[in-house]
Amino acid sequence: MPFPRILRVLSALPLACLCGWAPAADMRPQSLLQGASLVSATHLIEAQQGSLLSTRVAGVVGGGFETARGTWVGFDRWYSTKWQDARFTWMTELSPHVGVIWGLSTGERGEKYEIEPSLKLGFAIHAPVTRTTALSLRATSIFGGRLRERACLANYGAIGGVQSVNCRLAASVLPPDQTLGYLFNEKPYQKDTFSLQFAWHF
């Protein structure tokens, strides 16, 4: 029983187009034939822009605080971005029942934060048990993709002088040094996933 048809539907856009002139099949090098085979066995299974970490940062954009002089400081210039993190994932079938999952993300950057680019690796196994039942196993891990936030320098005048502070908490009641513990420093959500599915067709 091959991989579910939905994976083939998602692969409507191929990774490459091996168009134009090509030598006769029996004259092409074996490495070229293997490369063409891998391309035809590779399917796009995920394409999205904007991750949960992107949403986490976007929730800050509308905030801000008022300085001691009554000046409003908005967070939009610090936490806005021109490009949200985009992720693409493919699966390459090594056999009708085994596939390698691989992908990447572009990352995202603002003045006071960064979401690192990342790499996703994993595998999928589809094992028939009987004519009408099958087990599917899938596991993936994401390397990189961490959200990190940079501190601001704030002048507290005669009270505290110039200190590093969490930009979002600069006007809070917390001492500046204590706000640094609340800087964004988070791994990507669903960094490691594992799923086991039993299907019964009737």
Short mmCIF file of C-alpha atoms in Angstrom, two decimals:
data_model
loop_
_atom_site.label_atom_id
_atom_site.label_comp_id
_atom_site.label_asym_id
_atom_site.label_seq_id
_atom_site.Cartn_x
_atom_site.Cartn_y
_atom_site.Cartn_z
CA MET A 1 0.00 0.00 0.00
CA PRO A 2 1.76 3.24 -1.13
CA PHE A 3 1.76 6.52 0.75
CA PRO A 4 -1.71 8.15 0.96
CA ARG A 5 -2.86 9.97 -2.16
CA ILE A 6 -2.99 13.30 -0.31
CA LEU A 7 0.81 13.47 -0.38
CA ARG A 8 0.73 13.08 -4.14
CA VAL A 9 -1.88 15.84 -4.47
CA LEU A 10 0.31 18.19 -2.44
CA SER A 11 3.15 17.55 -4.85
CA ALA A 12 1.47 19.30 -7.75
CA LEU A 13 4.40 21.72 -8.01
CA PRO A 14 7.57 19.69 -8.72
CA LEU A 15 10.94 20.71 -7.32
CA ALA A 16 12.54 20.89 -10.72
CA CYS A 17 11.59 20.61 -14.36
CA LEU A 18 13.79 18.26 -16.33
CA CYS A 19 12.63 19.72 -19.63
CA GLY A 20 14.33 20.21 -22.97
CA TRP A 21 16.91 18.05 -24.68
CA ALA A 22 18.17 14.91 -22.99
CA PRO A 23 20.15 11.98 -24.38
CA ALA A 24 18.52 8.63 -24.89
CA ALA A 25 17.77 6.87 -21.61
CA ASP A 26 20.31 4.13 -22.25
CA MET A 27 23.05 6.75 -22.90
CA ARG A 28 22.49 8.89 -19.78
CA PRO A 29 24.90 8.46 -16.85
CA GLN A 30 23.53 6.44 -13.95
CA SER A 31 23.95 9.40 -11.57
CA LEU A 32 21.70 11.53 -13.80
CA LEU A 33 19.05 8.83 -13.89
CA GLN A 34 19.16 8.54 -10.11
CA GLY A 35 18.86 12.31 -9.76
CA ALA A 36 15.81 12.39 -12.02
CA SER A 37 14.29 9.53 -10.03
CA LEU A 38 14.77 11.40 -6.74
CA VAL A 39 13.13 14.52 -8.15
CA SER A 40 10.07 12.60 -9.33
CA ALA A 41 9.86 10.88 -5.92
CA THR A 42 9.98 14.18 -3.99
CA HIS A 43 6.71 15.86 -2.97
CA LEU A 44 5.97 19.19 -1.31
CA ILE A 45 3.95 18.43 1.84
CA GLU A 46 4.06 21.78 3.69
CA ALA A 47 4.31 25.43 2.69
CA GLN A 48 3.40 28.18 5.12
CA GLN A 49 4.41 31.71 6.03
CA GLY A 50 4.13 32.90 9.59
CA SER A 51 4.88 30.55 12.47
CA LEU A 52 3.60 30.44 16.04
CA LEU A 53 6.75 32.29 17.07
CA SER A 54 5.92 34.97 14.48
CA THR A 55 2.47 35.28 16.05
CA ARG A 56 4.05 35.56 19.50
CA VAL A 57 6.12 38.56 18.41
CA ALA A 58 3.29 40.12 16.39
CA GLY A 59 1.21 40.28 19.57
CA VAL A 60 3.67 42.81 20.98
CA VAL A 61 3.58 45.26 18.05
CA GLY A 62 0.53 47.22 19.23
CA GLY A 63 1.98 47.86 22.70
CA GLY A 64 4.17 50.60 24.10
CA PHE A 65 4.76 52.79 27.14
CA GLU A 66 4.89 56.44 28.20
CA THR A 67 8.18 57.95 29.37
CA ALA A 68 8.54 60.19 32.45
CA ARG A 69 8.28 63.18 30.08
CA GLY A 70 4.97 61.98 28.68
CA THR A 71 6.39 60.79 25.35
CA TRP A 72 4.78 57.67 23.88
CA VAL A 73 7.19 54.93 22.82
CA GLY A 74 5.54 52.35 20.55
CA PHE A 75 6.80 48.81 20.06
CA ASP A 76 5.94 48.69 16.37
CA ARG A 77 9.35 49.89 15.11
CA TRP A 78 11.15 47.34 17.32
CA TYR A 79 9.00 44.28 16.68
CA SER A 80 7.72 44.78 13.14
CA THR A 81 9.21 42.91 10.18
CA LYS A 82 9.06 43.09 6.40
CA TRP A 83 9.25 39.29 6.06
CA GLN A 84 7.60 36.66 8.23
CA ASP A 85 9.22 33.29 8.82
CA ALA A 86 8.35 30.93 5.93
CA ARG A 87 8.62 27.13 6.07
CA PHE A 88 8.80 24.56 3.26
CA THR A 89 8.86 20.80 3.79
CA TRP A 90 9.24 17.95 1.29
CA MET A 91 9.12 14.17 1.45
CA THR A 92 11.32 12.00 -0.75
CA GLU A 93 10.03 8.43 -1.18
CA LEU A 94 12.87 5.93 -0.96
CA SER A 95 10.41 3.07 -1.52
CA PRO A 96 6.60 2.72 -1.66
CA HIS A 97 6.62 2.47 2.15
CA VAL A 98 9.56 4.61 3.37
CA GLY A 99 10.12 8.33 2.95
CA VAL A 100 12.62 10.94 4.16
CA ILE A 101 11.13 14.23 5.37
CA TRP A 102 13.27 17.35 4.98
CA GLY A 103 12.69 21.07 4.91
CA LEU A 104 13.83 24.53 5.91
CA SER A 105 12.59 27.88 7.14
CA THR A 106 13.80 31.35 6.19
CA GLY A 107 13.79 32.90 9.64
CA GLU A 108 12.58 36.39 10.54
CA ARG A 109 14.20 39.55 11.88
CA GLY A 110 13.17 42.82 13.51
CA GLU A 111 15.16 45.56 15.24
CA LYS A 112 14.93 43.91 18.66
CA TYR A 113 14.39 40.23 17.85
CA GLU A 114 15.34 37.41 15.53
CA ILE A 115 13.85 34.04 14.61
CA GLU A 116 16.73 31.93 13.34
CA PRO A 117 16.48 29.97 10.06
CA SER A 118 15.96 26.27 10.67
CA LEU A 119 16.30 22.83 9.15
CA LYS A 120 13.74 20.03 9.52
CA LEU A 121 14.66 16.35 9.19
CA GLY A 122 12.63 13.20 9.74
CA PHE A 123 11.15 10.06 8.25
CA ALA A 124 7.81 8.44 7.47
CA ILE A 125 7.03 4.73 7.31
CA HIS A 126 3.78 3.26 5.95
CA ALA A 127 3.53 -0.47 6.73
CA PRO A 128 0.61 -2.62 5.53
CA VAL A 129 -0.57 -5.08 8.17
CA THR A 130 -3.36 -6.79 6.24
CA ARG A 131 -5.19 -6.03 3.00
CA THR A 132 -7.36 -3.46 4.77
CA THR A 133 -5.17 -2.20 7.63
CA ALA A 134 -1.88 -0.34 7.86
CA LEU A 135 0.38 1.40 10.38
CA SER A 136 1.92 4.80 9.67
CA LEU A 137 4.85 6.14 11.67
CA ARG A 138 6.20 9.68 11.33
CA ALA A 139 8.90 11.55 13.28
CA THR A 140 10.56 14.93 12.68
CA SER A 141 12.99 17.27 14.44
CA ILE A 142 13.71 20.96 13.85
CA PHE A 143 17.27 22.25 14.20
CA GLY A 144 17.64 26.00 14.77
CA GLY A 145 14.62 28.30 14.53
CA ARG A 146 14.99 29.77 18.03
CA LEU A 147 13.38 33.12 18.88
CA ARG A 148 15.79 35.53 20.60
CA GLU A 149 15.15 39.08 21.82
CA ARG A 150 17.66 41.88 22.31
CA ALA A 151 17.59 44.31 25.25
CA CYS A 152 17.30 48.10 25.17
CA LEU A 153 19.47 50.71 26.87
CA ALA A 154 17.39 53.00 29.05
CA ASN A 155 18.39 56.09 31.01
CA TYR A 156 16.80 56.15 34.44
CA GLY A 157 18.45 59.42 35.34
CA ALA A 158 19.59 60.02 38.93
CA ILE A 159 17.68 56.96 40.10
CA GLY A 160 19.61 54.32 38.18
CA GLY A 161 21.56 55.80 35.29
CA VAL A 162 21.87 53.95 31.98
CA GLN A 163 21.00 50.25 32.21
CA SER A 164 20.09 47.33 29.96
CA VAL A 165 16.41 46.51 30.18
CA ASN A 166 13.80 44.39 28.45
CA CYS A 167 12.28 46.86 25.97
CA ARG A 168 8.77 45.57 26.62
CA LEU A 169 9.14 45.99 30.40
CA ALA A 170 11.15 49.21 30.53
CA ALA A 171 8.29 51.06 32.25
CA SER A 172 7.24 48.22 34.55
CA VAL A 173 7.69 48.17 38.32
CA LEU A 174 10.45 45.54 38.00
CA PRO A 175 14.09 46.60 38.44
CA PRO A 176 15.78 46.75 35.00
CA ASP A 177 18.11 43.81 35.65
CA GLN A 178 15.16 41.58 36.60
CA THR A 179 13.34 42.30 33.34
CA LEU A 180 16.18 40.68 31.37
CA GLY A 181 14.99 37.27 32.54
CA TYR A 182 11.78 37.80 30.53
CA LEU A 183 13.47 38.37 27.16
CA PHE A 184 12.15 36.06 24.43
CA ASN A 185 14.37 32.99 24.19
CA GLU A 186 12.18 30.19 22.86
CA LYS A 187 12.61 27.07 20.76
CA PRO A 188 10.28 26.57 17.78
CA TYR A 189 6.94 25.04 18.69
CA GLN A 190 6.62 21.34 17.86
CA LYS A 191 10.41 21.11 17.63
CA ASP A 192 10.23 17.32 17.94
CA THR A 193 7.16 15.42 16.73
CA PHE A 194 6.23 11.75 16.71
CA SER A 195 2.99 10.21 15.48
CA LEU A 196 1.72 6.65 15.10
CA GLN A 197 -1.49 6.02 13.15
CA PHE A 198 -3.49 2.87 12.53
CA ALA A 199 -5.77 2.91 9.47
CA TRP A 200 -8.53 0.45 8.69
CA HIS A 201 -10.12 0.68 5.24
CA PHE A 202 -13.60 -0.79 4.89
#
